Every structure is written in structure tokens, then in C-alpha cells.
PDB file of C-alpha atoms in Angstrom:
ATOM      1  CA  UNK S1338     -21.192 -28.002 114.427  1.00 48.00           C
ATOM      2  CA  UNK S1339     -23.495 -30.941 114.479  1.00 49.00           C
ATOM      3  CA  UNK S1340     -22.222 -34.107 113.104  1.00 51.00           C
ATOM      4  CA  UNK S1341     -24.542 -36.757 111.926  1.00 50.00           C
ATOM      5  CA  UNK S1342     -23.474 -40.177 113.117  1.00 46.00           C
ATOM      6  CA  UNK S1343     -24.497 -42.804 110.667  1.00 45.00           C
ATOM      7  CA  UNK S1344     -24.735 -46.356 112.005  1.00 47.00           C
ATOM      8  CA  UNK S1345     -24.298 -48.892 109.283  1.00 46.00           C
ATOM      9  CA  UNK S1346     -26.307 -51.976 110.044  1.00 52.00           C
ATOM     10  CA  UNK S1347     -25.766 -55.177 108.145  1.00 55.00           C
ATOM     11  CA  UNK S1348     -28.586 -56.565 106.111  1.00 58.00           C
ATOM     12  CA  UNK S1349     -30.563 -59.595 107.231  1.00 59.00           C
ATOM     13  CA  UNK S1350     -28.946 -61.641 104.493  1.00 60.00           C
ATOM     14  CA  UNK S1351     -25.456 -60.884 105.812  1.00 61.00           C
ATOM     15  CA  UNK S1352     -26.494 -61.713 109.394  1.00 55.00           C
ATOM     16  CA  UNK S1353     -27.939 -65.036 108.332  1.00 60.00           C
ATOM     17  CA  UNK S1354     -24.795 -65.775 106.353  1.00 60.00           C
ATOM     18  CA  UNK S1355     -22.586 -65.116 109.363  1.00 65.00           C
ATOM     19  CA  UNK S1356     -24.741 -67.282 111.610  1.00 67.00           C
ATOM     20  CA  UNK S1357     -24.604 -70.099 109.099  1.00 65.00           C
ATOM     21  CA  UNK S1358     -20.815 -69.834 108.964  1.00 65.00           C
ATOM     22  CA  UNK S1359     -20.594 -69.891 112.765  1.00 64.00           C
ATOM     23  CA  UNK S1360     -22.848 -72.925 113.004  1.00 68.00           C
ATOM     24  CA  UNK S1361     -20.843 -74.681 110.302  1.00 64.00           C
ATOM     25  CA  UNK S1362     -17.587 -73.942 112.125  1.00 59.00           C
ATOM     26  CA  UNK S1363     -18.960 -75.170 115.462  1.00 63.00           C
ATOM     27  CA  UNK S1364     -20.319 -78.295 113.793  1.00 60.00           C
ATOM     28  CA  UNK S1365     -16.911 -79.067 112.290  1.00 57.00           C
ATOM     29  CA  UNK S1366     -15.167 -78.414 115.611  1.00 53.00           C
ATOM     30  CA  UNK S1367     -17.624 -80.614 117.523  1.00 55.00           C
ATOM     31  CA  UNK S1368     -17.148 -83.351 114.926  1.00 51.00           C
ATOM     32  CA  UNK S1369     -13.392 -83.401 115.518  1.00 51.00           C
ATOM     33  CA  UNK S1370     -13.869 -83.139 119.290  1.00 53.00           C
ATOM     34  CA  UNK S1371     -16.359 -86.015 119.300  1.00 52.00           C
ATOM     35  CA  UNK S1372     -14.038 -88.188 117.204  1.00 54.00           C
ATOM     36  CA  UNK S1373     -11.136 -87.396 119.506  1.00 65.00           C
ATOM     37  CA  UNK S1374     -13.201 -88.147 122.612  1.00 78.00           C
ATOM     38  CA  UNK S1375     -14.410 -91.456 121.207  1.00 76.00           C
ATOM     39  CA  UNK S1376     -10.862 -92.449 120.303  1.00 82.00           C
ATOM     40  CA  UNK S1377      -9.678 -91.613 123.825  1.00 84.00           C
ATOM     41  CA  UNK S1378     -12.527 -93.662 125.300  1.00 85.00           C
ATOM     42  CA  UNK S1379     -11.618 -96.616 123.077  1.00 86.00           C
ATOM     43  CA  UNK S1380      -7.982 -96.363 124.206  1.00 88.00           C
ATOM     44  CA  UNK S1381      -8.998 -96.195 127.871  1.00 90.00           C
ATOM     45  CA  UNK S1382     -11.255 -99.220 127.399  1.00 89.00           C
ATOM     46  CA  UNK S1383      -8.374-101.125 125.804  1.00 90.00           C
ATOM     47  CA  UNK S1384      -6.149-100.370 128.795  1.00 91.00           C
ATOM     48  CA  UNK S1385      -8.810-101.427 131.284  1.00 91.00           C
ATOM     49  CA  UNK S1386      -9.418-104.740 129.539  1.00 92.00           C
ATOM     50  CA  UNK S1387      -5.654-105.369 129.342  1.00 91.00           C
ATOM     51  CA  UNK S1388      -5.392-104.682 133.081  1.00 91.00           C
ATOM     52  CA  UNK S1389      -8.138-107.199 133.878  1.00 91.00           C
ATOM     53  CA  UNK S1390      -6.465-109.813 131.647  1.00 91.00           C
ATOM     54  CA  UNK S1391      -3.134-109.277 133.402  1.00 90.00           C
ATOM     55  CA  UNK S1392      -4.664-109.365 136.903  1.00 88.00           C
ATOM     56  CA  UNK S1393      -6.284-112.732 136.185  1.00 88.00           C
ATOM     57  CA  UNK S1394      -3.234-114.196 134.455  1.00 87.00           C
ATOM     58  CA  UNK S1395      -5.120-114.904 131.232  1.00 89.00           C
ATOM     59  CA  UNK S1396      -3.461-115.242 127.790  1.00 90.00           C
ATOM     60  CA  UNK S1397      -3.137-112.015 125.802  1.00 90.00           C
ATOM     61  CA  UNK S1398      -5.001-113.685 122.932  1.00 90.00           C
ATOM     62  CA  UNK S1399      -8.162-113.606 125.074  1.00 90.00           C
ATOM     63  CA  UNK S1400      -8.469-109.928 124.187  1.00 90.00           C
ATOM     64  CA  UNK S1401      -9.789-110.795 120.718  1.00 91.00           C
ATOM     65  CA  UNK S1402     -12.415-113.100 122.232  1.00 92.00           C
ATOM     66  CA  UNK S1403     -13.450-110.361 124.676  1.00 91.00           C
ATOM     67  CA  UNK S1404     -13.797-107.896 121.799  1.00 91.00           C
ATOM     68  CA  UNK S1405     -16.090-110.290 119.905  1.00 91.00           C
ATOM     69  CA  UNK S1406     -18.226-110.616 123.043  1.00 92.00           C
ATOM     70  CA  UNK S1407     -18.408-106.829 123.408  1.00 89.00           C
ATOM     71  CA  UNK S1408     -19.469-106.410 119.787  1.00 91.00           C
ATOM     72  CA  UNK S1409     -22.138-109.113 120.179  1.00 92.00           C
ATOM     73  CA  UNK S1410     -23.523-107.372 123.270  1.00 91.00           C
ATOM     74  CA  UNK S1411     -23.479-103.978 121.544  1.00 90.00           C
ATOM     75  CA  UNK S1412     -25.370-105.351 118.535  1.00 90.00           C
ATOM     76  CA  UNK S1413     -28.167-106.464 120.846  1.00 90.00           C
ATOM     77  CA  UNK S1414     -28.287-103.551 123.298  1.00 90.00           C
ATOM     78  CA  UNK S1415     -27.013-100.468 121.450  1.00 87.00           C
ATOM     79  CA  UNK S1416     -26.590-101.113 117.705  1.00 88.00           C
ATOM     80  CA  UNK S1417     -25.737 -97.456 117.080  1.00 87.00           C
ATOM     81  CA  UNK S1418     -22.532 -97.912 119.154  1.00 85.00           C
ATOM     82  CA  UNK S1419     -21.228-101.021 117.396  1.00 87.00           C
ATOM     83  CA  UNK S1420     -18.602 -99.123 115.416  1.00 87.00           C
ATOM     84  CA  UNK S1421     -17.294 -97.589 118.637  1.00 86.00           C
ATOM     85  CA  UNK S1422     -16.850-101.041 120.168  1.00 87.00           C
ATOM     86  CA  UNK S1423     -15.143-102.233 117.007  1.00 88.00           C
ATOM     87  CA  UNK S1424     -12.591 -99.416 117.346  1.00 87.00           C
ATOM     88  CA  UNK S1425     -11.340-100.847 120.666  1.00 88.00           C
ATOM     89  CA  UNK S1426      -8.034-102.543 119.852  1.00 88.00           C
ATOM     90  CA  UNK S1427      -7.618-105.808 121.768  1.00 90.00           C
ATOM     91  CA  UNK S1428      -5.271-107.868 119.630  1.00 90.00           C
ATOM     92  CA  UNK S1429      -2.630-109.976 121.368  1.00 90.00           C
ATOM     93  CA  UNK S1430       0.168-107.548 120.470  1.00 92.00           C
ATOM     94  CA  UNK S1431      -1.875-104.559 121.625  1.00 91.00           C
ATOM     95  CA  UNK S1432      -2.753-106.183 124.943  1.00 91.00           C
ATOM     96  CA  UNK S1433       0.939-107.046 125.461  1.00 92.00           C
ATOM     97  CA  UNK S1434       1.920-103.408 124.846  1.00 92.00           C
ATOM     98  CA  UNK S1435      -0.834-102.162 127.149  1.00 91.00           C
ATOM     99  CA  UNK S1436       0.317-104.474 129.963  1.00 91.00           C
ATOM    100  CA  UNK S1437       3.915-103.358 129.476  1.00 91.00           C
ATOM    101  CA  UNK S1438       2.881 -99.689 129.587  1.00 92.00           C
ATOM    102  CA  UNK S1439       0.878-100.295 132.770  1.00 89.00           C
ATOM    103  CA  UNK S1440       3.845-102.074 134.366  1.00 85.00           C
ATOM    104  CA  UNK S1441       6.202 -99.236 133.457  1.00 86.00           C
ATOM    105  CA  UNK S1442       3.748 -96.682 134.834  1.00 86.00           C
ATOM    106  CA  UNK S1443       3.398 -98.555 138.125  1.00 80.00           C
ATOM    107  CA  UNK S1444       7.177 -98.910 138.355  1.00 77.00           C
ATOM    108  CA  UNK S1445       7.549 -95.177 137.754  1.00 79.00           C
ATOM    109  CA  UNK S1446       5.005 -94.364 140.473  1.00 76.00           C
ATOM    110  CA  UNK S1447       6.794 -96.703 142.861  1.00 73.00           C
ATOM    111  CA  UNK S1448      10.139 -95.024 142.130  1.00 71.00           C
ATOM    112  CA  UNK S1449       8.598 -91.612 142.835  1.00 71.00           C
ATOM    113  CA  UNK S1450       7.191 -92.844 146.170  1.00 68.00           C
ATOM    114  CA  UNK S1451      10.524 -94.368 147.155  1.00 64.00           C
ATOM    115  CA  UNK S1452      12.100 -90.920 147.225  1.00 62.00           C
ATOM    116  CA  UNK S1453       9.567 -89.586 149.759  1.00 67.00           C
ATOM    117  CA  UNK S1454       9.207 -92.291 152.397  1.00 68.00           C
ATOM    118  CA  UNK S1455      11.016 -92.255 155.714  1.00 78.00           C
ATOM    119  CA  UNK S1456      11.114 -95.965 156.567  1.00 87.00           C
ATOM    120  CA  UNK S1457      10.353 -99.217 154.808  1.00 89.00           C
ATOM    121  CA  UNK S1458      10.288-102.962 155.396  1.00 90.00           C
ATOM    122  CA  UNK S1459      10.862-105.905 153.063  1.00 90.00           C
ATOM    123  CA  UNK S1460       9.247-109.327 152.713  1.00 89.00           C
ATOM    124  CA  UNK S1461      11.089-112.023 150.748  1.00 88.00           C
ATOM    125  CA  UNK S1462       9.845-115.333 149.383  1.00 83.00           C
ATOM    126  CA  UNK S1463      11.761-117.734 147.138  1.00 82.00           C
ATOM    127  CA  UNK S1464      10.129-120.546 145.188  1.00 79.00           C
ATOM    128  CA  UNK S1465      10.711-122.550 142.003  1.00 79.00           C
ATOM    129  CA  UNK S1466       8.479-122.182 138.951  1.00 77.00           C
ATOM    130  CA  UNK S1467       7.501-124.832 136.396  1.00 74.00           C
ATOM    131  CA  UNK S1468      10.748-124.326 134.482  1.00 76.00           C
ATOM    132  CA  UNK S1469      12.823-125.077 137.624  1.00 77.00           C
ATOM    133  CA  UNK S1470      13.945-121.451 137.831  1.00 83.00           C
ATOM    134  CA  UNK S1471      14.143-119.932 141.304  1.00 84.00           C
ATOM    135  CA  UNK S1472      12.030-116.775 141.596  1.00 86.00           C
ATOM    136  CA  UNK S1473      12.607-114.383 144.500  1.00 87.00           C
ATOM    137  CA  UNK S1474       9.668-112.065 145.182  1.00 88.00           C
ATOM    138  CA  UNK S1475      10.532-108.848 147.020  1.00 89.00           C
ATOM    139  CA  UNK S1476       7.658-106.913 148.584  1.00 89.00           C
ATOM    140  CA  UNK S1477       8.029-103.478 150.134  1.00 88.00           C
ATOM    141  CA  UNK S1478       5.917-101.593 152.663  1.00 89.00           C
ATOM    142  CA  UNK S1479       6.868 -97.927 153.055  1.00 86.00           C
ATOM    143  CA  UNK S1480       5.804 -94.987 155.217  1.00 86.00           C
ATOM    144  CA  UNK S1481       6.233 -91.383 154.019  1.00 80.00           C
ATOM    145  CA  UNK S1482       6.422 -88.122 156.009  1.00 79.00           C
ATOM    146  CA  UNK S1483       2.624 -87.801 156.110  1.00 80.00           C
ATOM    147  CA  UNK S1484       2.377 -91.338 157.585  1.00 82.00           C
ATOM    148  CA  UNK S1485       0.792 -92.735 154.429  1.00 83.00           C
ATOM    149  CA  UNK S1486       1.492 -96.460 154.149  1.00 85.00           C
ATOM    150  CA  UNK S1487       1.738 -98.267 150.831  1.00 81.00           C
ATOM    151  CA  UNK S1488       2.601-101.854 149.957  1.00 84.00           C
ATOM    152  CA  UNK S1489       3.767-103.023 146.523  1.00 83.00           C
ATOM    153  CA  UNK S1490       5.753-105.717 144.756  1.00 84.00           C
ATOM    154  CA  UNK S1491       9.202-104.142 144.555  1.00 84.00           C
ATOM    155  CA  UNK S1492      10.897-106.596 142.193  1.00 84.00           C
ATOM    156  CA  UNK S1493      11.173-110.207 141.011  1.00 85.00           C
ATOM    157  CA  UNK S1494      14.653-111.703 140.731  1.00 86.00           C
ATOM    158  CA  UNK S1495      15.176-114.855 138.655  1.00 86.00           C
ATOM    159  CA  UNK S1496      18.040-117.086 139.794  1.00 84.00           C
ATOM    160  CA  UNK S1497      19.193-119.687 137.271  1.00 83.00           C
ATOM    161  CA  UNK S1498      22.119-121.093 139.294  1.00 81.00           C
ATOM    162  CA  UNK S1499      22.543-121.736 142.989  1.00 83.00           C
ATOM    163  CA  UNK S1500      20.194-120.186 145.511  1.00 81.00           C
ATOM    164  CA  UNK S1501      22.544-119.444 148.382  1.00 85.00           C
ATOM    165  CA  UNK S1502      22.063-116.531 150.730  1.00 84.00           C
ATOM    166  CA  UNK S1503      24.627-114.510 148.768  1.00 87.00           C
ATOM    167  CA  UNK S1504      22.764-115.155 145.485  1.00 88.00           C
ATOM    168  CA  UNK S1505      19.441-114.001 146.917  1.00 88.00           C
ATOM    169  CA  UNK S1506      21.058-111.015 148.652  1.00 88.00           C
ATOM    170  CA  UNK S1507      22.550-109.914 145.334  1.00 90.00           C
ATOM    171  CA  UNK S1508      19.065-109.722 143.817  1.00 89.00           C
ATOM    172  CA  UNK S1509      17.752-107.791 146.824  1.00 89.00           C
ATOM    173  CA  UNK S1510      20.707-105.409 146.626  1.00 89.00           C
ATOM    174  CA  UNK S1511      20.078-104.787 142.909  1.00 89.00           C
ATOM    175  CA  UNK S1512      16.415-104.015 143.627  1.00 87.00           C
ATOM    176  CA  UNK S1513      17.371-101.603 146.434  1.00 87.00           C
ATOM    177  CA  UNK S1514      19.853 -99.745 144.231  1.00 85.00           C
ATOM    178  CA  UNK S1515      17.554 -99.719 141.196  1.00 83.00           C
ATOM    179  CA  UNK S1516      14.703 -98.146 143.200  1.00 80.00           C
ATOM    180  CA  UNK S1517      16.988 -95.530 144.839  1.00 79.00           C
ATOM    181  CA  UNK S1518      16.443 -96.850 148.353  1.00 84.00           C
ATOM    182  CA  UNK S1519      18.786 -96.468 151.334  1.00 86.00           C
ATOM    183  CA  UNK S1520      19.711 -99.457 153.457  1.00 88.00           C
ATOM    184  CA  UNK S1521      19.663 -97.344 156.625  1.00 87.00           C
ATOM    185  CA  UNK S1522      15.907 -96.736 156.187  1.00 88.00           C
ATOM    186  CA  UNK S1523      15.166-100.475 156.321  1.00 89.00           C
ATOM    187  CA  UNK S1524      13.551-101.291 159.664  1.00 89.00           C
ATOM    188  CA  UNK S1525      12.164-104.792 159.223  1.00 90.00           C
ATOM    189  CA  UNK S1526      12.600-107.863 157.031  1.00 89.00           C
ATOM    190  CA  UNK S1527      10.312-110.886 156.797  1.00 87.00           C
ATOM    191  CA  UNK S1528      11.434-114.212 155.279  1.00 85.00           C
ATOM    192  CA  UNK S1529      10.490-117.870 155.216  1.00 76.00           C
ATOM    193  CA  UNK S1530      12.270-120.539 157.216  1.00 69.00           C
ATOM    194  CA  UNK S1531      14.829-121.618 154.590  1.00 72.00           C
ATOM    195  CA  UNK S1532      18.468-121.948 155.619  1.00 75.00           C
ATOM    196  CA  UNK S1533      19.561-119.610 152.824  1.00 77.00           C
ATOM    197  CA  UNK S1534      17.258-116.969 154.341  1.00 80.00           C
ATOM    198  CA  UNK S1535      17.840-117.281 158.089  1.00 74.00           C
ATOM    199  CA  UNK S1536      21.497-118.393 158.100  1.00 74.00           C
ATOM    200  CA  UNK S1537      23.375-116.759 160.977  1.00 75.00           C
ATOM    201  CA  UNK S1538      26.479-115.822 158.975  1.00 78.00           C
ATOM    202  CA  UNK S1539      25.764-116.292 155.269  1.00 82.00           C
ATOM    203  CA  UNK S1540      21.987-116.091 155.170  1.00 84.00           C
ATOM    204  CA  UNK S1541      20.056-113.267 153.551  1.00 87.00           C
ATOM    205  CA  UNK S1542      19.030-111.856 156.933  1.00 87.00           C
ATOM    206  CA  UNK S1543      22.644-111.678 158.127  1.00 88.00           C
ATOM    207  CA  UNK S1544      23.833-110.040 154.904  1.00 90.00           C
ATOM    208  CA  UNK S1545      20.976-107.524 154.895  1.00 90.00           C
ATOM    209  CA  UNK S1546      21.607-106.639 158.553  1.00 90.00           C
ATOM    210  CA  UNK S1547      25.286-106.087 157.793  1.00 90.00           C
ATOM    211  CA  UNK S1548      24.421-103.821 154.827  1.00 90.00           C
ATOM    212  CA  UNK S1549      22.040-101.748 156.990  1.00 90.00           C
ATOM    213  CA  UNK S1550      24.635-101.307 159.741  1.00 89.00           C
ATOM    214  CA  UNK S1551      27.328-100.364 157.196  1.00 90.00           C
ATOM    215  CA  UNK S1552      24.992 -97.629 155.883  1.00 87.00           C
ATOM    216  CA  UNK S1553      24.595 -96.132 159.354  1.00 88.00           C
ATOM    217  CA  UNK S1554      21.260 -97.708 160.281  1.00 86.00           C
ATOM    218  CA  UNK S1555      20.207 -99.856 163.211  1.00 88.00           C
ATOM    219  CA  UNK S1556      19.833-103.628 162.887  1.00 88.00           C
ATOM    220  CA  UNK S1557      16.422-104.372 161.328  1.00 89.00           C
ATOM    221  CA  UNK S1558      13.733-106.403 163.044  1.00 88.00           C
ATOM    222  CA  UNK S1559      13.577-109.941 161.643  1.00 86.00           C
ATOM    223  CA  UNK S1560      10.190-111.681 161.380  1.00 84.00           C
ATOM    224  CA  UNK S1561       9.155-115.148 160.272  1.00 77.00           C
ATOM    225  CA  UNK S1562       6.348-115.426 157.732  1.00 69.00           C
ATOM    226  CA  UNK S1563       3.044-115.636 159.609  1.00 61.00           C
ATOM    227  CA  UNK S1564       1.490-117.884 156.950  1.00 61.00           C
ATOM    228  CA  UNK S1565       4.277-120.433 157.384  1.00 60.00           C
ATOM    229  CA  UNK S1566       3.799-120.314 161.162  1.00 62.00           C
ATOM    230  CA  UNK S1567       0.121-121.130 160.758  1.00 62.00           C
ATOM    231  CA  UNK S1568       0.991-123.994 158.423  1.00 65.00           C
ATOM    232  CA  UNK S1569       3.442-125.435 160.951  1.00 66.00           C
ATOM    233  CA  UNK S1570       0.848-125.148 163.741  1.00 69.00           C
ATOM    234  CA  UNK S1571      -1.731-126.865 161.548  1.00 65.00           C
ATOM    235  CA  UNK S1572       0.635-129.770 160.914  1.00 67.00           C
ATOM    236  CA  UNK S1573       1.751-130.136 164.541  1.00 72.00           C
ATOM    237  CA  UNK S1574      -1.740-129.889 166.031  1.00 71.00           C
ATOM    238  CA  UNK S1575      -3.137-133.383 166.544  1.00 72.00           C
ATOM    239  CA  UNK S1576      -6.806-133.408 165.497  1.00 72.00           C
ATOM    240  CA  UNK S1577      -6.998-137.108 164.650  1.00 72.00           C
ATOM    241  CA  UNK S1578      -9.661-137.856 167.287  1.00 75.00           C
ATOM    242  CA  UNK S1579     -11.915-135.266 165.681  1.00 75.00           C
ATOM    243  CA  UNK S1580     -11.018-135.894 162.049  1.00 74.00           C
ATOM    244  CA  UNK S1581     -11.163-139.694 161.990  1.00 74.00           C
ATOM    245  CA  UNK S1582     -14.971-140.004 162.133  1.00 73.00           C
ATOM    246  CA  UNK S1583     -15.298-137.049 159.780  1.00 74.00           C
ATOM    247  CA  UNK S1584     -12.802-138.283 157.196  1.00 70.00           C
ATOM    248  CA  UNK S1585     -14.732-141.539 157.073  1.00 64.00           C
ATOM    249  CA  UNK S1586     -17.342-139.702 154.992  1.00 65.00           C
ATOM    250  CA  UNK S1587     -14.759-139.383 152.218  1.00 68.00           C
ATOM    251  CA  UNK S1588     -16.435-142.429 150.702  1.00 73.00           C
ATOM    252  CA  UNK S1589     -18.993-139.932 149.408  1.00 76.00           C
ATOM    253  CA  UNK S1590     -16.315-138.199 147.340  1.00 72.00           C
ATOM    254  CA  UNK S1591     -14.120-141.235 146.669  1.00 72.00           C
ATOM    255  CA  UNK S1592     -16.252-142.620 143.818  1.00 75.00           C
ATOM    256  CA  UNK S1593     -18.166-140.820 141.131  1.00 77.00           C
ATOM    257  CA  UNK S1594     -21.377-142.790 141.718  1.00 82.00           C
ATOM    258  CA  UNK S1595     -21.527-142.013 145.443  1.00 80.00           C
ATOM    259  CA  UNK S1596     -20.780-138.367 144.851  1.00 79.00           C
ATOM    260  CA  UNK S1597     -23.422-138.005 142.123  1.00 83.00           C
ATOM    261  CA  UNK S1598     -26.064-139.656 144.269  1.00 83.00           C
ATOM    262  CA  UNK S1599     -25.195-137.539 147.307  1.00 82.00           C
ATOM    263  CA  UNK S1600     -25.167-134.350 145.258  1.00 81.00           C
ATOM    264  CA  UNK S1601     -28.580-135.105 143.801  1.00 84.00           C
ATOM    265  CA  UNK S1602     -29.852-135.866 147.304  1.00 83.00           C
ATOM    266  CA  UNK S1603     -28.722-132.579 148.873  1.00 80.00           C
ATOM    267  CA  UNK S1604     -29.829-130.550 145.838  1.00 81.00           C
ATOM    268  CA  UNK S1605     -33.362-131.790 146.458  1.00 78.00           C
ATOM    269  CA  UNK S1606     -33.291-130.316 149.949  1.00 75.00           C
ATOM    270  CA  UNK S1607     -31.547-127.093 148.848  1.00 76.00           C
ATOM    271  CA  UNK S1608     -28.087-127.722 150.346  1.00 77.00           C
ATOM    272  CA  UNK S1609     -24.582-127.287 148.899  1.00 75.00           C
ATOM    273  CA  UNK S1610     -21.990-129.968 148.263  1.00 75.00           C
ATOM    274  CA  UNK S1611     -19.572-131.449 150.817  1.00 72.00           C
ATOM    275  CA  UNK S1612     -15.859-130.510 150.371  1.00 71.00           C
ATOM    276  CA  UNK S1613     -13.174-133.160 150.130  1.00 66.00           C
ATOM    277  CA  UNK S1614     -10.527-133.310 152.858  1.00 65.00           C
ATOM    278  CA  UNK S1615      -6.866-133.764 151.940  1.00 64.00           C
ATOM    279  CA  UNK S1616      -3.954-133.711 154.356  1.00 63.00           C
ATOM    280  CA  UNK S1617      -1.882-131.562 151.967  1.00 57.00           C
ATOM    281  CA  UNK S1618      -4.441-128.748 152.050  1.00 61.00           C
ATOM    282  CA  UNK S1619      -4.389-128.162 155.809  1.00 62.00           C
ATOM    283  CA  UNK S1620      -6.920-125.340 155.587  1.00 64.00           C
ATOM    284  CA  UNK S1621      -9.495-127.852 154.338  1.00 70.00           C
ATOM    285  CA  UNK S1622      -9.780-129.291 157.877  1.00 75.00           C
ATOM    286  CA  UNK S1623     -11.823-126.360 159.112  1.00 76.00           C
ATOM    287  CA  UNK S1624     -13.980-126.250 155.996  1.00 77.00           C
ATOM    288  CA  UNK S1625     -14.698-129.983 156.126  1.00 78.00           C
ATOM    289  CA  UNK S1626     -15.510-129.918 159.843  1.00 81.00           C
ATOM    290  CA  UNK S1627     -17.867-126.975 159.479  1.00 82.00           C
ATOM    291  CA  UNK S1628     -19.670-128.440 156.463  1.00 80.00           C
ATOM    292  CA  UNK S1629     -19.845-131.891 158.050  1.00 81.00           C
ATOM    293  CA  UNK S1630     -21.511-130.441 161.150  1.00 83.00           C
ATOM    294  CA  UNK S1631     -24.048-128.603 158.990  1.00 83.00           C
ATOM    295  CA  UNK S1632     -24.883-131.763 156.982  1.00 81.00           C
ATOM    296  CA  UNK S1633     -24.528-134.359 159.783  1.00 81.00           C
ATOM    297  CA  UNK S1634     -28.208-135.323 159.641  1.00 83.00           C
ATOM    298  CA  UNK S1635     -28.249-135.584 155.835  1.00 82.00           C
ATOM    299  CA  UNK S1636     -25.004-137.598 155.808  1.00 81.00           C
ATOM    300  CA  UNK S1637     -26.394-140.068 158.370  1.00 81.00           C
ATOM    301  CA  UNK S1638     -29.595-140.467 156.373  1.00 81.00           C
ATOM    302  CA  UNK S1639     -27.650-140.949 153.107  1.00 78.00           C
TER     303      UNK S1639
END
């Protein structure tokens, strides 16, 4: 028995209607996707600007000024994108939240790394800020099983009272416990030359070494800050015979008139200015000597 198979084909009108519906649906979906993508880009831009503000130590209120600059640039270069730039939130409160979120994320990453490294070393530095509060900076350098080395700021401990070795050690101990570190994995500690740091019995180094040995580790290697060593060498090295004739050119920088005239003179011949030597800034010795040698002929003529 033959059966006739009838194939029902839709009319052209129905096909066009379906295509229109599909295009309308895709257009709506792309509209929502585009809006979502633009919002994500604006959020990422807000985080990046907040990071740059924090890295440079600028006030959070600078975010609003930066946004106005971005809008001004967009109006000149790409006017069709002005609304997108306006959607970037850079108010002071927003920047503060962004910086806090970034700090929490970095702290979380550091905590995750702390659980995977084999050994680590610490570097401590204590100084007083403008409010006469002692700030102890604790830096960590760790090595994991794959021999990947990382270095980060572990913690900052504010000390409002005395700054004895026991007080500083308490802050270091809190940072070690908070980051889930083990004393026995500490292999080296670097400090400055303060008595509260290098004290034989009650200094931070002695207390840290005792904590490491109590946890089953070997006594850590103790190092003195290399930067402080260079500073001490710079102060003890007698360069007076070399610096005396060079420092005599400070008359160029001592008065505004002399400096203006000298600056105009060297600008005419395409040279840069001469730095000013101060005994407090010991690194300026090398810079002044080098620049003086380069401009010795111009200085003599002036």
C-alpha cells in the first residue's frame, strides 16, 4: 500500500515572521549584553583609577577631578563615548571603597600564599609618623615548593606607647599568627641598628630567635639593613678634599638671582641645571660631583 507523504511547508509570510522574531530577540539580548559589558568596563576602570590614586598616595577626592579630565578628553576625541565615561564612579567614597576592596583582595592572596611556602624571611623597620605614633613595617619574602619567590608588605603595627623590643615583638607575633605562619619556617630576619631591635636579651632579634627555637626551628640568620650600612659608610668616608672646591659653587644656588642667571645661561647652551648639595642628603654627593664635572667649563665661565 502506497502512502503519500505530504510535507507541509510554511508560507513565506510565516518564515519572514519567524526571522523577524529571531532578530528582535537577538537584538534585545545583545542590548542587555552590551549594557552589562559597558557597566563591567566602567567598574574595572574605577578600580584601576583607585589603584593608581592609592599607589601615589593622593587624596581620594582627586577621583572626581580625574573623572572631569576623562570626560573633557572624551568630548574632544570620542564624543559618542562621553556617557560611558560619565558612568565611571570616582567619588571620594567610591574610591575609598575600591581601595579597601583592593587591600582586602591582596591580603587574601597573601594569606593563600602563606599556606604554600616552605621558608620565609622578615624585614622590620620602625619609624615615627607625623602624629608621633611609632609604625612598625613588616615585610616578608617567601619561597614555595616550586621555588617561586614573592615579596610583600606583611603588616603594619602601630605602637602608641613605648617601643621596647617586647612591644615590637608583640606586633610581629600578631602578624605571624594572623597570617597563619609558623615560626620554625623563619630562616632570616633583617632589622635596623636600634637597640630595641638588636638587643642581646630583650631585643626583637633575641625574642624572635627564641620563638623560632621553641617552635622546633633553627636559629634564624640575622642581617643588618644594607641601606643603613651604606648611609653609615657615606658619613664615615672623608671626601672633604674633593667636596670643598665643589661645594664652593653652592653660591650659584644660594641666592635666587645667581640661580636664575645661571639657569638662563645653561639653557642657552642646552644643558640641565646644577643640583644643590646638602650634608643631610648623603646621596647628593655623587650627583653633585658628576654634574659639576660635566659643567666645569660652564661654571668657570659663569
